[in-house]
Short mmCIF file of C-alpha atoms in Angstrom, two decimals:
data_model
loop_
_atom_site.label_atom_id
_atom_site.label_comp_id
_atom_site.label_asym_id
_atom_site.label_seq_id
_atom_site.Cartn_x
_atom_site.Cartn_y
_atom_site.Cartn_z
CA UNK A 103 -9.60 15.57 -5.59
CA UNK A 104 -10.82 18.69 -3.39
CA UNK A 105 -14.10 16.36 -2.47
CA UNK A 106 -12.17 13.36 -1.88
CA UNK A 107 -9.54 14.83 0.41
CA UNK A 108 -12.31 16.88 2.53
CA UNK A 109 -13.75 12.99 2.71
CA UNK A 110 -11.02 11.37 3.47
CA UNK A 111 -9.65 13.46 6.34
CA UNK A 112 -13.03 14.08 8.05
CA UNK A 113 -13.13 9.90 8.13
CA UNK A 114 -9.48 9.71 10.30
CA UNK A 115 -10.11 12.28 12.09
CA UNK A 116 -13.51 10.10 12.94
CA UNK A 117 -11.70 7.16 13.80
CA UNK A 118 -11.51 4.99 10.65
CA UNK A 119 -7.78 4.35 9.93
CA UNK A 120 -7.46 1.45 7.29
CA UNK A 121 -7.94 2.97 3.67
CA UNK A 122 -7.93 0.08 0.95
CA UNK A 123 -7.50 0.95 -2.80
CA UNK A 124 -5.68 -0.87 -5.90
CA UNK A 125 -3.18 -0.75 -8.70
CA UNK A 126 -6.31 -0.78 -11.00
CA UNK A 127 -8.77 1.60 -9.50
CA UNK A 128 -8.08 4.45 -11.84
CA UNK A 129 -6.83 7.49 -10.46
CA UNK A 130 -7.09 5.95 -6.53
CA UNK A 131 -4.08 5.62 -5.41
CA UNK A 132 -2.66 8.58 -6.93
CA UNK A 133 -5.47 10.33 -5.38
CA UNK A 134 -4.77 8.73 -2.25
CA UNK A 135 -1.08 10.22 -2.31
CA UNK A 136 -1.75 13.51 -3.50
CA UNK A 137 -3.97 13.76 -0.56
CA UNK A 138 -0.89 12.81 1.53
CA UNK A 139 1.24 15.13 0.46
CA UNK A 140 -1.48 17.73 1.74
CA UNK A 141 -2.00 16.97 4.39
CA UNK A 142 1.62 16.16 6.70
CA UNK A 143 1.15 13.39 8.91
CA UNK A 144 -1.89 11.68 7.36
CA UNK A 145 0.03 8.93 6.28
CA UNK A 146 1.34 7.92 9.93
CA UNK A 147 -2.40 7.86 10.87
CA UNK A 148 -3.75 5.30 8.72
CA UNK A 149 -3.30 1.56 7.16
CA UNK A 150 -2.80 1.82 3.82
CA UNK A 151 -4.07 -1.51 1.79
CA UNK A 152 -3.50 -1.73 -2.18
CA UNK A 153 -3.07 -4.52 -4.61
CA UNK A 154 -1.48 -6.32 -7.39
CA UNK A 155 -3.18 -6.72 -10.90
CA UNK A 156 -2.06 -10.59 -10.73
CA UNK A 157 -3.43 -10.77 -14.23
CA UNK A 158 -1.17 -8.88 -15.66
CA UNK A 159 2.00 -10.47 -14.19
CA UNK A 160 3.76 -12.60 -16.32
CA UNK A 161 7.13 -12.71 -15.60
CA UNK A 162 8.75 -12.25 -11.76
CA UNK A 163 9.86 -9.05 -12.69
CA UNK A 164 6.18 -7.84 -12.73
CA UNK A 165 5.65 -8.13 -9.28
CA UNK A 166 8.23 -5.24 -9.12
CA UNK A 167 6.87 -3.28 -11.81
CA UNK A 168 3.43 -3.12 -10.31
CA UNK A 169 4.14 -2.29 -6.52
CA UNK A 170 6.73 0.28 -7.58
CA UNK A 171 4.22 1.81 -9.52
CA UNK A 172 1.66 1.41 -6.66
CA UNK A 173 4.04 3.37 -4.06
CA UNK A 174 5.16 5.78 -6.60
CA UNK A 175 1.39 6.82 -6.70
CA UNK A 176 0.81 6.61 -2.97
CA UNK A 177 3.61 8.63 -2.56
CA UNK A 178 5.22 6.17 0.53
CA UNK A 179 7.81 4.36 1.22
CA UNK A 180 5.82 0.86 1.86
CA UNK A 181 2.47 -0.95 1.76
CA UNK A 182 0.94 -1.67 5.18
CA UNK A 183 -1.60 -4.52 3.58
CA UNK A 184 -0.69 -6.39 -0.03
CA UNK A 185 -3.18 -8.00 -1.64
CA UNK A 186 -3.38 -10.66 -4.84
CA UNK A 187 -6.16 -8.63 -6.23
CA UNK A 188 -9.21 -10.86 -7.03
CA UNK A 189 -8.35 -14.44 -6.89
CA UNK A 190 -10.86 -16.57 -8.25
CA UNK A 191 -9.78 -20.04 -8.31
CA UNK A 192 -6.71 -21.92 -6.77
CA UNK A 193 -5.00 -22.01 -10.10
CA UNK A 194 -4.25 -18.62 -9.82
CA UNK A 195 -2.37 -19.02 -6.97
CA UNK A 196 -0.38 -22.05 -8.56
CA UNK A 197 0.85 -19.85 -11.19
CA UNK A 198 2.08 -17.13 -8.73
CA UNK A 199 3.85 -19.79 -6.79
CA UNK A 200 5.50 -20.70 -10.07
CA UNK A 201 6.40 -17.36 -11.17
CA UNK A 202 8.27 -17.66 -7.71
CA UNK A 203 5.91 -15.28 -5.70
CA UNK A 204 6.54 -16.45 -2.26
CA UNK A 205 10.34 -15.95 -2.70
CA UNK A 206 9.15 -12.51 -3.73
CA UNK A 207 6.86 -11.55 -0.79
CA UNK A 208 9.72 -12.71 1.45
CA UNK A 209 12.31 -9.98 0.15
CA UNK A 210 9.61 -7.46 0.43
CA UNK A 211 8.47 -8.01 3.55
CA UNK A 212 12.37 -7.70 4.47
CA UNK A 213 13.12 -4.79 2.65
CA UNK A 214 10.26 -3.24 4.11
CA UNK A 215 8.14 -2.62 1.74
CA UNK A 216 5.25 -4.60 2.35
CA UNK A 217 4.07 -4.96 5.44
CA UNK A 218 1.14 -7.95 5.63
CA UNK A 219 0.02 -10.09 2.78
CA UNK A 220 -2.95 -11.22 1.89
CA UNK A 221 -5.76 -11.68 -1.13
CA UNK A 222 -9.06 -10.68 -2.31
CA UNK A 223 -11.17 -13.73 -3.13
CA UNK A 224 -14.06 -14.09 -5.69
CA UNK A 225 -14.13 -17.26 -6.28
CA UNK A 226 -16.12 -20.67 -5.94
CA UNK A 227 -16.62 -21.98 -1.97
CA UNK A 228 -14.76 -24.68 -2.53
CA UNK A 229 -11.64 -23.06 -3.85
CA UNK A 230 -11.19 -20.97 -0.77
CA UNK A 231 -10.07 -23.04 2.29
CA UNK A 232 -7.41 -24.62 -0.53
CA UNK A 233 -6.12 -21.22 -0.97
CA UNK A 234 -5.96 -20.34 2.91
CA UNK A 235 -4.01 -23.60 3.16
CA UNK A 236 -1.37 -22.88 0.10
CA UNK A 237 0.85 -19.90 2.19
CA UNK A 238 1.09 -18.12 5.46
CA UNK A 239 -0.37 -15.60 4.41
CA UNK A 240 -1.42 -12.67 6.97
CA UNK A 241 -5.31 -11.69 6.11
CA UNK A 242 -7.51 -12.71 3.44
CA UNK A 243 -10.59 -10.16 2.25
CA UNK A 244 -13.91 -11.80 1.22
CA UNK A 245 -17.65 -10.23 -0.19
CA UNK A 246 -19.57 -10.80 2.27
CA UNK A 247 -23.20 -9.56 3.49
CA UNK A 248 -26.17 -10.83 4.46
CA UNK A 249 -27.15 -12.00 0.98
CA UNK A 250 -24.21 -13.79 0.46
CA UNK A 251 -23.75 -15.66 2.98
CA UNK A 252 -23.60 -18.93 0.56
CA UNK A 253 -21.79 -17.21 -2.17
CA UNK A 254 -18.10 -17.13 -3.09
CA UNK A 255 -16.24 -17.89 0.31
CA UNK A 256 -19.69 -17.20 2.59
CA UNK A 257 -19.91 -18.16 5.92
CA UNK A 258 -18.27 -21.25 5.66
CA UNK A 259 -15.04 -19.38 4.65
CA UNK A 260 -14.84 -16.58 6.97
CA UNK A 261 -15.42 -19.47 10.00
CA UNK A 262 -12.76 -22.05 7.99
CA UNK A 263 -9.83 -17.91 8.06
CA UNK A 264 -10.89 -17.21 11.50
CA UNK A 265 -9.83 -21.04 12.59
CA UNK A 266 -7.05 -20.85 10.84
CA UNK A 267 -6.01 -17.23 13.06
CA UNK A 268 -6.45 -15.25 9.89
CA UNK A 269 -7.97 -11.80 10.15
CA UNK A 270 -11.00 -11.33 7.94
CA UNK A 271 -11.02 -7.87 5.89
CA UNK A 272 -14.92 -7.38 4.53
CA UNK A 273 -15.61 -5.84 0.94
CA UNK A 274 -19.19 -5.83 -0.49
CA UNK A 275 -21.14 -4.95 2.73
CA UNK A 276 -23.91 -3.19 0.84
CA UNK A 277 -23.59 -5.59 -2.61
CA UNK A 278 -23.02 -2.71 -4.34
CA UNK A 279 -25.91 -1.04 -2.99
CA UNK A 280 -28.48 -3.52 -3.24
CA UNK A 281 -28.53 -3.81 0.21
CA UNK A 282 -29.07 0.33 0.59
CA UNK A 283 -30.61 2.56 -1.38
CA UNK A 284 -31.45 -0.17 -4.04
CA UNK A 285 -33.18 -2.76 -1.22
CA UNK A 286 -36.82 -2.76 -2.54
CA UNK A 287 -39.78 -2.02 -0.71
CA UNK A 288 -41.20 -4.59 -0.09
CA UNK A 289 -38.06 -5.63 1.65
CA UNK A 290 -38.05 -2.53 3.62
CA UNK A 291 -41.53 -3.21 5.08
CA UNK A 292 -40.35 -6.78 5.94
CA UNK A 293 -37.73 -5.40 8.07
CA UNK A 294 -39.38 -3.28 9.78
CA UNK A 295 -42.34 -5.14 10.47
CA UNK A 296 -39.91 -7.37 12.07
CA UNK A 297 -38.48 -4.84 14.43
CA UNK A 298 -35.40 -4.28 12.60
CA UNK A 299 -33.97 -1.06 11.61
CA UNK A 300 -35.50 1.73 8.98
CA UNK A 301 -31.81 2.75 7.72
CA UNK A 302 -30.90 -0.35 5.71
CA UNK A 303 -27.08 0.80 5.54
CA UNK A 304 -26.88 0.73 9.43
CA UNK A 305 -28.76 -2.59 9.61
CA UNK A 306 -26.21 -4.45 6.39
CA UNK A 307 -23.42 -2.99 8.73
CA UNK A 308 -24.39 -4.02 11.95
CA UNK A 309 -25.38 -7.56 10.52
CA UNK A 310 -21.24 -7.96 9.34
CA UNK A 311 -20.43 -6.41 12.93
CA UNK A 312 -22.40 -9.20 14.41
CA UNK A 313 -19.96 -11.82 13.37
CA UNK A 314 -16.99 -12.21 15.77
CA UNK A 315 -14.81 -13.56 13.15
CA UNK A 316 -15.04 -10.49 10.93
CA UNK A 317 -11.59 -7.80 11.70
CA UNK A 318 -12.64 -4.92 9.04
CA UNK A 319 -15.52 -3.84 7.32
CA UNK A 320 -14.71 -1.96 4.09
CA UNK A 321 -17.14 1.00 3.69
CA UNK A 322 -18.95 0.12 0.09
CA UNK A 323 -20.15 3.94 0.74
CA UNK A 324 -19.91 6.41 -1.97
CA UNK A 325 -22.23 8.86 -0.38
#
């Protein structure tokens, strides 16, 4: 907790102000809200992005259960960005909307307590522009990188959110690493014989940074 609080407030005090976690990172959020309650004013600095296990709900009364939770452990009053965690076909959005889920998101956005809504997708490429279409929702988050830009939503879907005025949140930059200190040799020495960058984080970065239609690029750093 010592390590991730010195981490955390050296990173808003260096500008980055959107910290994303999730009901079922284990110990995150109520990491995350210790390290609020340390440090006065923290809070007011930064976006604060979590999300619901949607395969656990089952009933409507879920969706209460698992935010409460969520800002019990944060330690705030309100989510500023709600996410379906990992959506990865339409279905799942069907059953939401049956278990009356955009009724629900309605009276939380009144009450407060959320502030945007969106999802985290990881599912097929056709899929994807079906879900932008099903709700207004406020910001979708996609994997995307310079591997992948034919897998899961890809290119095609981050063009098809940005048309539709969505903002685009980025998870995966690195591919858990592949794309850092995994990214073989031989790969390096492509690179650079083609001008490119030696640090293969900065280059994965800047590639996402190079796309207009991207809003946020999550980290994928653990060192």
């Amino acid at each position: 907790i010592d390590a991730s609080e010195r981490l955390i407030v050296e990173a808003v005090d260096r500008g980055i102000n959107y910290l994303d976690t999730a009901y079922l990172y284990n110990g995150n959020e109520a990491a995350l809200g210790e390290i609020f309650t340390r440090n006065p004013g923290l809070r007011q600095k930064v976006y604060v992005a979590t999300k619901l296990p949607v395969a656990r709900c089952e009933a409507t009364a879920d969706f209460d259960k698992y935010l409460g939770r969520s800002l019990e452990r944060l330690r705030t009053d309100h989510v500023d960005y709600y996410l379906v965690h990992n959506v990865t076909s339409a279905t799942v959005w069907d059953r939401l909307r049956s278990l009356g889920f955009e009724k629900w998101v309605s009276e939380q956005k009144e009450a407060g307590r959320i502030g945007h809504i969106g999802f985290s997708y990881h599912g097929p490429k056709g899929d994807f522009p079906v879900l932008l279409d099903s709700f207004d929702w406020d910001f979708c988050q996609i994997q995307y990188n310079y591997m992948n830009e034919d897998y899961q939503a890809g290119t095609t879907g981050l063009i098809a959110a940005a048309e539709r005025g969505l903002p685009v949140i980025v998870m995966e930059p690195l591919l858990g690493g592949k794309l850092a200190a995994e990214l073989p040799t031989e790969a390096r020495e492509i690179l650079a014989n083609a001008g490119l960058s030696d640090d293969p984080v900065r280059l994965a970065l800047r590639w996402i940074w190079a796309h207009p239609e991207v809003t946020v690029v999550l980290s994928g750093l653990n060192t």
